[in-house]
Amino acid sequence: MGTEAAAAPVIVEAAGLVKTYGLGGPNPVEVLHGIDMEAREGEFIAIIGQSGSGKSTLLNILGALDTPTDGVVRIDGVDIATLDSDGLADLRGRKVGFIFQFHYLLEEFTCLENALMPITIQKGAPEREDIEYAKMLLKRVGLESQMHKRVTQMSGGQQQRNAIVRALVNRPRVVLADEPTGNLDSRSGQEVFALMREIARETGVAFLMVTHDDRLAQEADRILRIEDGLIQEVPRSAAAAAVGAARGR
Amino acid sequence: MRFEIKLAYRHLVSGGGQTALTVAAVAIAVTVIIFIQSLITGVQRRFINDLVGSQPHVTVKRPDPAPDSLARAAERTGGEVPGVAPGAFLATREEKQVQQRTDIEQWKQVETQLAQFPGVRTVTSAVRGNAFLIRGAKRLGVTVSGGDPAAQEKIVGLQEDMIAGSWLEIGPDDVVIGWRLADEAGVRLGDRVTLQSPEGVSASFRVAGLFDTGNNTADLGQAFLTLRAAQSLFATRQDVSSILVKLDDPFQANAVADQIAAALPFETESWMREQVFIMNALRSQDQSRLMICMFALLASAFGIASVLIVSVVQKSRQIGILKSMGARDRQILLVFTLEGLGIALMGCLVGSGLGALLLNALAQIPQTARFGKADKLFNIAWDAEIFLGACAAAVAATLIAAILPARRAATMNPVDVIRGG
Ligand SMILES: Nc1ncnc2c1ncn2[C@@H]1O[C@H](COP(=O)(O)OP(=O)(O)OP(=O)(O)O)[C@@H](O)[C@H]1O
Ligand SMILES: [Mg+2]
């Protein structure tokens, strides 16, 4: 499997990525000290690390939502440093899907309308095939009967599944999920994770997921850990051992 | 654009009470502006009509001779005359010269020339002068205006003010005077009065008609004759003393008077210069209504700005997520600007409706009739321009109020607002 993934094209790539917050202020904080990494088509990568280690920071930069202080980030071959704010917005709209810990669905719209929001932003109104695709994805995540419901009428797990469909509806190259199950109970967390894992495989996107849940991380193709502003690959066996040790206690 | 409209619309709909409140703020401003403007414009129009309705806006005359030539004329006659102060002597000389030289020959031709000036509605020639109206022992000073009744009617608009007798059909033996003058002189319709001019001509006339313009000066001091009668009273032969001009817009009087004076060898008088106090009063009234309108707009703009700022803060997460989905800054700016526009348009609709209702109610109030002429207490100006102007002002104010919140939304950093749930 590892060799298979290595052959696939690189979708997201970071080289020497540095992020400093409060630059120019009295006490700037360098959160990321030089990250080198890549994510390939069809790969499902878990990103772990302690709270405050810079996982969200990294994810936001990899999705062109934030810009690095130094270093290069390429998304589908495009160096994001070459894009202006509109260029970045368009890149996010076409190549990237975000899923956050909170669903951030728009309360003013229905489930289906929310799922189609990235298309609506881009085209003004979704076309028939967009709607078909969104409906297919909603069916896929078990929201067939909820499509015309308001956001507030759905359960937490349903809302997060709605958010997953929204992240996928524009057929992105990469999906960045920041603790997508963090706000769910363990059972619906498991369900949501399983769905993401399957859909990622089916659609061939590069999927990066930040998680605090080692058991979920175990099911990823690769695990990356951020520590002291640097990133390192965690061998799955070692992670398994760590999880095993934790369970043993 | 469809996305922005859709989102702005949903925001307004889901805003519910908040939206209604801002719409009400705009509506009140629009209502106040429409109300104030229509009322004051109407009042001013009636006032101006009462004031200058029976006057020419511009009067064209032969120029007075220069004072220094008069002085020279005085010198030539040998300076002081015993028993008569030099000033008094000059005055009589001046009067005589003016009287001699203010007549306009070729007046038909001048009329045609004057009619060409922009904004001129009607032109008519008249013999005007001061005279005494004599009845028994009473001698009352009057301003006599003689001209073709039909042509004069276009200038003075007496017909609607006639309360007795006739006006348009008068003959050379007839005079038409105001009811106050008749009252003062103790004459009735059909009685005979004598008019005596400074030229020393006296003639007897029959009171053929009485008018009530509502303007005391006119009702007490004006008398109308036919052209022929006035020509013989003031001894002008076939000439006229002035040409009277009525304009489409009375407030253009100064401009038109100056244009005529510059282009033709005549002197002009504008009613506005004769009535400086009234012009000042009108101007200060204009200023105060402008102030009221500005404050109404300002208050509603502040209300809208604060509500929109709150709504932007409330929606900051949503703005962040929209940006993460590819929304450009300009799109976000447009969403909130459109919200402002939507509020403004709804406010204009409601405000115009309320304004119309209010004006309608006000216009119904009757005034006690004066000589059977039923009149409304308020003369409301129903001008589309007032409604459109109020709406345009409200839309502009609302859009300006929306700029700050919309820009704040557009420049929001998505990373900052998404962080922390
Ligand atoms: N806008 C900011 N200004 C200053 N410091 C910031 C800013 N955003 C994040 N940080 C700091 O950068 C560090 C990394 O933050 P980040 O949110 O990336 O951590 P994380 O790994 O996602 O943590 P968690 O697991 O709690 O979500 C933290 O120490 C945080 O305080
Ligand atoms: Mg985080």
Short mmCIF file of C-alpha atoms in Angstrom, two decimals, chain B:
data_model
loop_
_atom_site.label_atom_id
_atom_site.label_comp_id
_atom_site.label_asym_id
_atom_site.label_seq_id
_atom_site.Cartn_x
_atom_site.Cartn_y
_atom_site.Cartn_z
CA MET B 1 -24.23 38.10 -7.98
CA ARG B 2 -26.95 35.49 -7.44
CA PHE B 3 -25.09 34.07 -4.44
CA GLU B 4 -24.74 37.50 -2.86
CA ILE B 5 -28.40 38.36 -3.42
CA LYS B 6 -29.50 34.99 -2.08
CA LEU B 7 -27.40 35.29 1.06
CA ALA B 8 -28.32 38.93 1.69
CA TYR B 9 -31.97 38.01 1.27
CA ARG B 10 -31.73 35.09 3.68
CA HIS B 11 -29.92 37.26 6.20
CA LEU B 12 -32.69 39.85 6.05
CA VAL B 13 -35.44 37.24 6.29
CA SER B 14 -33.82 35.38 9.17
CA GLY B 15 -32.99 38.74 10.77
CA GLY B 16 -36.72 39.17 11.49
CA GLY B 17 -37.16 41.81 14.15
CA GLN B 18 -33.73 43.30 13.56
CA THR B 19 -34.53 43.77 9.89
CA ALA B 20 -37.94 45.23 10.71
CA LEU B 21 -36.33 47.70 13.08
CA THR B 22 -33.86 48.99 10.51
CA VAL B 23 -36.54 49.15 7.83
CA ALA B 24 -38.63 51.19 10.27
CA ALA B 25 -35.70 53.54 10.85
CA VAL B 26 -35.37 54.22 7.13
CA ALA B 27 -39.14 54.43 6.71
CA ILE B 28 -39.44 57.06 9.42
CA ALA B 29 -36.68 59.12 7.87
CA VAL B 30 -38.35 58.90 4.46
CA THR B 31 -41.74 59.79 5.94
CA VAL B 32 -40.33 62.79 7.78
CA ILE B 33 -38.57 64.05 4.65
CA ILE B 34 -41.61 63.60 2.42
CA PHE B 35 -43.86 65.20 5.00
CA ILE B 36 -41.64 68.21 5.67
CA GLN B 37 -40.76 68.78 2.04
CA SER B 38 -44.30 68.47 0.71
CA LEU B 39 -45.71 70.66 3.45
CA ILE B 40 -43.11 73.42 3.25
CA THR B 41 -42.98 73.34 -0.53
CA GLY B 42 -46.75 73.61 -0.64
CA VAL B 43 -46.86 76.40 1.90
CA GLN B 44 -44.14 78.27 0.08
CA ARG B 45 -45.84 77.79 -3.26
CA ARG B 46 -49.09 79.17 -1.96
CA PHE B 47 -47.26 81.98 -0.25
CA ILE B 48 -45.33 82.84 -3.40
CA ASN B 49 -48.50 82.58 -5.40
CA ASP B 50 -50.35 84.92 -3.05
CA LEU B 51 -47.38 87.24 -3.09
CA VAL B 52 -46.34 87.35 -6.73
CA GLY B 53 -49.36 85.71 -8.28
CA SER B 54 -50.71 89.15 -9.02
CA GLN B 55 -47.35 90.69 -9.85
CA PRO B 56 -45.03 90.40 -12.80
CA HIS B 57 -41.85 88.48 -11.97
CA VAL B 58 -39.77 90.85 -14.03
CA THR B 59 -40.65 94.38 -15.08
CA VAL B 60 -38.86 95.89 -18.07
CA LYS B 61 -38.56 99.69 -18.35
CA ARG B 62 -36.70 102.35 -20.22
CA PRO B 63 -33.56 103.18 -18.18
CA ASP B 64 -33.65 106.24 -15.92
CA PRO B 65 -31.34 109.03 -17.01
CA ALA B 66 -28.03 109.10 -15.14
CA PRO B 67 -28.09 111.27 -11.97
CA ASP B 68 -25.12 113.42 -13.09
CA SER B 69 -26.94 114.46 -16.22
CA LEU B 70 -29.82 115.48 -13.99
CA ALA B 71 -27.43 117.52 -11.89
CA ARG B 72 -26.15 119.19 -15.04
CA ALA B 73 -29.71 119.84 -16.10
CA ALA B 74 -30.28 121.49 -12.72
CA GLU B 75 -27.21 123.66 -13.23
CA ARG B 76 -28.39 124.72 -16.63
CA THR B 77 -31.70 125.89 -15.22
CA GLY B 78 -29.83 128.21 -12.89
CA GLY B 79 -29.30 126.21 -9.68
CA GLU B 80 -31.31 127.06 -6.61
CA VAL B 81 -34.71 128.43 -6.87
CA PRO B 82 -35.70 130.73 -3.99
CA GLY B 83 -37.96 129.03 -1.44
CA VAL B 84 -37.34 125.56 -2.82
CA ALA B 85 -34.67 123.28 -1.40
CA PRO B 86 -32.21 122.05 -4.07
CA GLY B 87 -33.11 118.43 -3.27
CA ALA B 88 -36.80 119.01 -3.74
CA PHE B 89 -36.11 120.78 -6.98
CA LEU B 90 -34.00 117.93 -8.24
CA ALA B 91 -36.68 115.46 -7.25
CA THR B 92 -39.33 117.15 -9.24
CA ARG B 93 -36.97 117.45 -12.16
CA GLU B 94 -36.13 113.79 -11.89
CA GLU B 95 -39.74 112.73 -11.72
CA LYS B 96 -40.52 114.72 -14.77
CA GLN B 97 -37.59 113.37 -16.75
CA VAL B 98 -38.34 109.80 -15.69
CA GLN B 99 -41.92 110.22 -16.64
CA GLN B 100 -40.94 111.55 -20.00
CA ARG B 101 -38.34 108.94 -20.78
CA THR B 102 -39.70 105.67 -19.40
CA ASP B 103 -42.21 105.12 -22.12
CA ILE B 104 -41.40 102.36 -24.53
CA GLU B 105 -42.22 102.95 -28.14
CA GLN B 106 -42.06 100.00 -30.51
CA TRP B 107 -43.36 97.89 -27.63
CA LYS B 108 -44.79 95.17 -29.83
CA GLN B 109 -41.29 94.52 -31.11
CA VAL B 110 -39.78 94.46 -27.62
CA GLU B 111 -42.45 92.03 -26.50
CA THR B 112 -41.41 89.61 -29.23
CA GLN B 113 -37.76 89.95 -28.22
CA LEU B 114 -38.52 89.34 -24.54
CA ALA B 115 -40.56 86.26 -25.30
CA GLN B 116 -37.40 84.63 -26.68
CA PHE B 117 -35.62 84.59 -23.30
CA PRO B 118 -35.48 81.19 -21.65
CA GLY B 119 -37.98 80.59 -18.87
CA VAL B 120 -40.30 83.40 -19.99
CA ARG B 121 -43.91 82.32 -19.95
CA THR B 122 -45.85 85.46 -20.77
CA VAL B 123 -45.02 88.98 -21.83
CA THR B 124 -47.41 91.88 -21.91
CA SER B 125 -47.13 95.64 -22.17
CA ALA B 126 -48.71 97.95 -19.68
CA VAL B 127 -48.96 101.52 -18.70
CA ARG B 128 -48.28 101.65 -15.01
CA GLY B 129 -48.20 104.59 -12.74
CA ASN B 130 -49.29 106.02 -9.45
CA ALA B 131 -52.52 107.94 -9.22
CA PHE B 132 -55.08 109.10 -6.74
CA LEU B 133 -58.45 107.47 -6.49
CA ILE B 134 -60.87 110.18 -5.55
CA ARG B 135 -64.31 109.59 -4.12
CA GLY B 136 -65.97 112.51 -2.47
CA ALA B 137 -63.45 113.94 -0.02
CA LYS B 138 -61.28 110.83 -0.02
CA ARG B 139 -58.01 110.72 -1.96
CA LEU B 140 -56.36 107.33 -1.89
CA GLY B 141 -53.06 106.51 -3.52
CA VAL B 142 -53.24 103.60 -5.96
CA THR B 143 -50.98 101.90 -8.41
CA VAL B 144 -52.75 101.86 -11.73
CA SER B 145 -52.03 99.17 -14.25
CA GLY B 146 -53.47 99.52 -17.70
CA GLY B 147 -53.32 96.89 -20.40
CA ASP B 148 -55.28 94.47 -22.47
CA PRO B 149 -57.32 92.60 -19.78
CA ALA B 150 -56.76 89.17 -21.36
CA ALA B 151 -53.00 89.80 -21.57
CA GLN B 152 -52.82 91.30 -18.10
CA GLU B 153 -54.77 88.36 -16.73
CA LYS B 154 -51.86 86.11 -17.69
CA ILE B 155 -49.60 88.21 -15.50
CA VAL B 156 -51.79 89.06 -12.55
CA GLY B 157 -54.20 86.11 -12.55
CA LEU B 158 -57.07 88.18 -11.23
CA GLN B 159 -59.89 86.09 -12.64
CA GLU B 160 -59.80 83.48 -9.87
CA ASP B 161 -59.71 86.24 -7.26
CA MET B 162 -62.73 88.13 -8.57
CA ILE B 163 -65.48 88.35 -6.01
CA ALA B 164 -67.84 90.70 -7.83
CA GLY B 165 -68.41 92.18 -11.26
CA SER B 166 -66.31 91.45 -14.30
CA TRP B 167 -62.69 91.82 -15.27
CA LEU B 168 -61.83 90.29 -18.61
CA GLU B 169 -64.67 92.13 -20.38
CA ILE B 170 -64.01 95.64 -19.06
CA GLY B 171 -64.20 98.68 -21.31
CA PRO B 172 -62.24 102.00 -21.38
CA ASP B 173 -64.72 103.45 -18.89
CA ASP B 174 -64.19 100.71 -16.31
CA VAL B 175 -61.85 100.21 -13.39
CA VAL B 176 -61.30 97.04 -11.35
CA ILE B 177 -60.12 97.45 -7.77
CA GLY B 178 -59.47 95.38 -4.65
CA TRP B 179 -62.17 94.89 -2.04
CA ARG B 180 -60.14 96.65 0.64
CA LEU B 181 -59.73 99.73 -1.53
CA ALA B 182 -63.45 99.73 -2.26
CA ASP B 183 -64.09 99.39 1.44
CA GLU B 184 -61.73 102.24 2.24
CA ALA B 185 -63.18 104.52 -0.41
CA GLY B 186 -66.70 103.49 0.45
CA VAL B 187 -67.63 102.50 -3.06
CA ARG B 188 -69.61 99.57 -4.36
CA LEU B 189 -69.75 97.75 -7.63
CA GLY B 190 -71.14 100.11 -10.27
CA ASP B 191 -70.22 103.32 -8.41
CA ARG B 192 -68.13 105.94 -10.15
CA VAL B 193 -64.70 107.04 -8.96
CA THR B 194 -62.20 109.57 -10.27
CA LEU B 195 -58.58 108.78 -11.00
CA GLN B 196 -56.08 111.61 -11.09
CA SER B 197 -52.56 111.17 -12.48
CA PRO B 198 -49.38 113.18 -11.70
CA GLU B 199 -49.66 114.38 -15.31
CA GLY B 200 -52.67 116.27 -14.13
CA VAL B 201 -55.19 114.20 -16.05
CA SER B 202 -58.41 113.31 -14.22
CA ALA B 203 -61.00 110.91 -15.48
CA SER B 204 -64.05 109.22 -14.10
CA PHE B 205 -64.42 105.44 -14.13
CA ARG B 206 -67.08 102.96 -13.18
CA VAL B 207 -66.12 100.28 -10.63
CA ALA B 208 -66.72 97.24 -12.84
CA GLY B 209 -65.17 94.56 -10.67
CA LEU B 210 -63.82 93.76 -7.21
CA PHE B 211 -61.09 91.27 -6.38
CA ASP B 212 -59.71 89.60 -3.28
CA THR B 213 -56.19 88.28 -3.82
CA GLY B 214 -55.52 87.69 -0.14
CA ASN B 215 -52.59 90.08 -0.44
CA ASN B 216 -53.35 93.30 1.43
CA THR B 217 -51.07 95.50 -0.63
CA ALA B 218 -52.76 94.44 -3.83
CA ASP B 219 -56.26 94.50 -2.38
CA LEU B 220 -55.76 97.99 -1.00
CA GLY B 221 -53.53 99.60 -3.59
CA GLN B 222 -54.12 98.33 -7.08
CA ALA B 223 -56.45 99.42 -9.83
CA PHE B 224 -56.75 97.94 -13.30
CA LEU B 225 -57.79 99.74 -16.47
CA THR B 226 -57.77 99.04 -20.17
CA LEU B 227 -54.64 100.07 -22.06
CA ARG B 228 -56.37 102.94 -23.82
CA ALA B 229 -57.74 104.36 -20.55
CA ALA B 230 -54.34 104.22 -18.87
CA GLN B 231 -52.60 105.74 -21.88
CA SER B 232 -54.81 108.77 -21.74
CA LEU B 233 -54.68 108.96 -17.90
CA PHE B 234 -50.88 109.03 -17.93
CA ALA B 235 -50.63 110.91 -21.21
CA THR B 236 -48.34 108.39 -22.86
CA ARG B 237 -49.98 108.64 -26.26
CA GLN B 238 -49.49 105.27 -28.02
CA ASP B 239 -46.61 104.17 -25.78
CA VAL B 240 -46.40 101.93 -22.74
CA SER B 241 -44.41 102.49 -19.56
CA SER B 242 -43.32 98.96 -18.86
CA ILE B 243 -43.40 95.44 -20.16
CA LEU B 244 -44.40 92.81 -17.67
CA VAL B 245 -42.86 89.36 -17.74
CA LYS B 246 -44.05 86.22 -16.05
CA LEU B 247 -41.66 83.30 -15.73
CA ASP B 248 -42.13 79.57 -15.44
CA ASP B 249 -40.15 79.62 -12.20
CA PRO B 250 -40.58 82.78 -10.12
CA PHE B 251 -37.24 82.12 -8.44
CA GLN B 252 -35.44 82.63 -11.73
CA ALA B 253 -36.50 86.28 -11.68
CA ASN B 254 -33.08 87.69 -10.76
CA ALA B 255 -31.27 85.65 -13.39
CA VAL B 256 -33.72 86.48 -16.17
CA ALA B 257 -33.85 90.16 -15.16
CA ASP B 258 -30.06 90.33 -15.40
CA GLN B 259 -30.02 88.55 -18.75
CA ILE B 260 -32.56 90.95 -20.20
CA ALA B 261 -30.74 93.99 -18.80
CA ALA B 262 -27.50 92.75 -20.31
CA ALA B 263 -28.95 91.99 -23.73
CA LEU B 264 -31.40 94.84 -24.29
CA PRO B 265 -31.18 98.61 -23.68
CA PHE B 266 -33.69 98.43 -20.86
CA GLU B 267 -33.72 98.45 -17.11
CA THR B 268 -35.25 95.50 -15.31
CA GLU B 269 -36.76 94.90 -11.91
CA SER B 270 -37.08 91.51 -10.30
CA TRP B 271 -39.74 90.83 -7.69
CA MET B 272 -37.10 89.02 -5.64
CA ARG B 273 -35.02 92.19 -5.26
CA GLU B 274 -38.07 94.20 -4.31
CA GLN B 275 -38.97 91.68 -1.62
CA VAL B 276 -35.64 90.99 0.04
CA PHE B 277 -37.13 90.30 3.45
CA ILE B 278 -39.42 87.69 2.09
CA MET B 279 -36.62 86.06 0.15
CA ASN B 280 -34.55 85.89 3.32
CA ALA B 281 -37.43 84.39 5.25
CA LEU B 282 -37.93 81.76 2.57
CA ARG B 283 -34.24 81.00 2.54
CA SER B 284 -34.08 80.44 6.29
CA GLN B 285 -37.16 78.26 6.03
CA ASP B 286 -35.35 76.23 3.37
CA GLN B 287 -32.36 75.89 5.64
CA SER B 288 -34.37 74.69 8.59
CA ARG B 289 -36.19 72.09 6.52
CA LEU B 290 -32.85 70.93 5.14
CA MET B 291 -31.60 70.57 8.70
CA ILE B 292 -34.61 68.50 9.73
CA CYS B 293 -34.14 66.21 6.75
CA MET B 294 -30.44 65.85 7.40
CA PHE B 295 -31.02 64.93 11.02
CA ALA B 296 -33.66 62.40 10.08
CA LEU B 297 -31.25 60.81 7.61
CA LEU B 298 -28.38 60.92 10.05
CA ALA B 299 -30.39 59.27 12.81
CA SER B 300 -31.55 56.46 10.55
CA ALA B 301 -28.06 56.02 9.09
CA PHE B 302 -26.58 55.61 12.56
CA GLY B 303 -29.30 53.13 13.48
CA ILE B 304 -28.63 51.08 10.37
CA ALA B 305 -24.87 51.23 10.79
CA SER B 306 -25.06 49.96 14.37
CA VAL B 307 -27.48 47.16 13.56
CA LEU B 308 -25.34 46.08 10.60
CA ILE B 309 -22.16 46.15 12.68
CA VAL B 310 -23.80 43.92 15.26
CA SER B 311 -25.00 41.59 12.52
CA VAL B 312 -21.50 41.40 11.00
CA VAL B 313 -20.04 40.49 14.38
CA GLN B 314 -22.75 37.89 14.89
CA LYS B 315 -22.00 36.43 11.48
CA SER B 316 -18.22 36.51 11.68
CA ARG B 317 -17.98 32.70 11.87
CA GLN B 318 -20.18 32.41 8.84
CA ILE B 319 -18.07 34.94 6.99
CA GLY B 320 -14.97 32.91 7.87
CA ILE B 321 -16.45 29.67 6.63
CA LEU B 322 -17.67 31.31 3.43
CA LYS B 323 -14.15 32.51 2.79
CA SER B 324 -12.77 29.03 3.45
CA MET B 325 -15.20 27.82 0.77
CA GLY B 326 -13.82 30.27 -1.75
CA ALA B 327 -15.84 33.45 -1.24
CA ARG B 328 -13.84 36.49 -2.30
CA ASP B 329 -13.63 39.62 -0.14
CA ARG B 330 -15.62 41.53 -2.72
CA GLN B 331 -18.42 38.98 -2.57
CA ILE B 332 -18.70 39.38 1.19
CA LEU B 333 -18.64 43.16 0.79
CA LEU B 334 -21.45 42.88 -1.71
CA VAL B 335 -23.57 40.68 0.56
CA PHE B 336 -23.64 43.25 3.33
CA THR B 337 -23.99 46.18 0.94
CA LEU B 338 -26.98 44.46 -0.62
CA GLU B 339 -28.44 43.98 2.83
CA GLY B 340 -28.15 47.71 3.35
CA LEU B 341 -29.74 48.31 -0.04
CA GLY B 342 -32.56 45.90 0.71
CA ILE B 343 -33.27 47.67 3.99
CA ALA B 344 -33.17 51.03 2.22
CA LEU B 345 -35.56 49.97 -0.53
CA MET B 346 -38.06 48.45 1.86
CA GLY B 347 -37.77 51.53 4.05
CA CYS B 348 -38.44 53.75 1.04
CA LEU B 349 -41.51 51.74 0.10
CA VAL B 350 -42.97 51.83 3.60
CA GLY B 351 -41.90 55.43 4.15
CA SER B 352 -43.43 56.62 0.87
CA GLY B 353 -46.68 54.88 1.74
CA LEU B 354 -46.76 56.41 5.21
CA GLY B 355 -45.83 59.81 3.83
CA ALA B 356 -48.62 59.64 1.25
CA LEU B 357 -51.16 58.65 3.91
CA LEU B 358 -50.07 61.46 6.17
CA LEU B 359 -50.17 64.07 3.42
CA ASN B 360 -53.54 62.84 2.30
CA ALA B 361 -54.92 63.17 5.80
CA LEU B 362 -53.48 66.66 6.09
CA ALA B 363 -54.82 67.73 2.72
CA GLN B 364 -58.35 66.86 3.83
CA ILE B 365 -58.42 69.47 6.57
CA PRO B 366 -60.61 72.32 5.29
CA GLN B 367 -60.10 76.00 5.92
CA THR B 368 -62.91 78.35 6.77
CA ALA B 369 -64.15 79.73 3.48
CA ARG B 370 -63.35 83.33 2.62
CA PHE B 371 -65.95 84.96 0.37
CA GLY B 372 -67.24 81.59 -0.65
CA LYS B 373 -63.86 80.50 -2.01
CA ALA B 374 -63.50 77.12 -0.31
CA ASP B 375 -59.86 76.49 0.44
CA LYS B 376 -57.76 73.83 2.12
CA LEU B 377 -55.83 74.70 5.23
CA PHE B 378 -52.69 73.06 3.90
CA ASN B 379 -51.60 73.36 0.35
CA ILE B 380 -49.73 70.09 -0.04
CA ALA B 381 -47.25 69.80 -2.88
CA TRP B 382 -47.76 66.34 -4.39
CA ASP B 383 -44.47 66.17 -6.25
CA ALA B 384 -43.00 62.93 -7.50
CA GLU B 385 -39.62 64.64 -7.14
CA ILE B 386 -40.12 64.97 -3.39
CA PHE B 387 -40.86 61.26 -3.04
CA LEU B 388 -38.02 60.25 -5.32
CA GLY B 389 -35.65 62.69 -3.66
CA ALA B 390 -36.48 61.41 -0.19
CA CYS B 391 -35.94 57.82 -1.35
CA ALA B 392 -32.69 58.66 -3.12
CA ALA B 393 -31.40 60.43 -0.02
CA ALA B 394 -32.41 57.50 2.19
CA VAL B 395 -30.79 54.96 -0.14
CA ALA B 396 -27.59 57.00 -0.26
CA ALA B 397 -27.51 57.43 3.52
CA THR B 398 -28.16 53.72 4.07
CA LEU B 399 -25.46 52.67 1.63
CA ILE B 400 -22.98 54.99 3.31
CA ALA B 401 -24.02 53.52 6.66
CA ALA B 402 -23.50 50.01 5.28
CA ILE B 403 -19.98 50.69 4.00
CA LEU B 404 -18.23 50.40 7.33
CA PRO B 405 -19.83 47.13 8.46
CA ALA B 406 -19.54 45.63 4.98
CA ARG B 407 -15.86 46.48 4.76
CA ARG B 408 -15.32 45.08 8.20
CA ALA B 409 -16.93 41.83 7.07
CA ALA B 410 -14.94 41.72 3.84
CA THR B 411 -11.57 42.21 5.50
CA MET B 412 -12.23 39.73 8.29
CA ASN B 413 -9.48 37.14 8.63
CA PRO B 414 -11.11 33.71 8.34
CA VAL B 415 -8.44 32.00 10.42
CA ASP B 416 -9.10 34.30 13.36
CA VAL B 417 -12.84 33.86 13.33
CA ILE B 418 -12.92 30.10 12.76
CA ARG B 419 -10.44 29.41 15.54
CA GLY B 420 -11.86 28.47 18.87
CA GLY B 421 -15.37 27.41 17.77
#
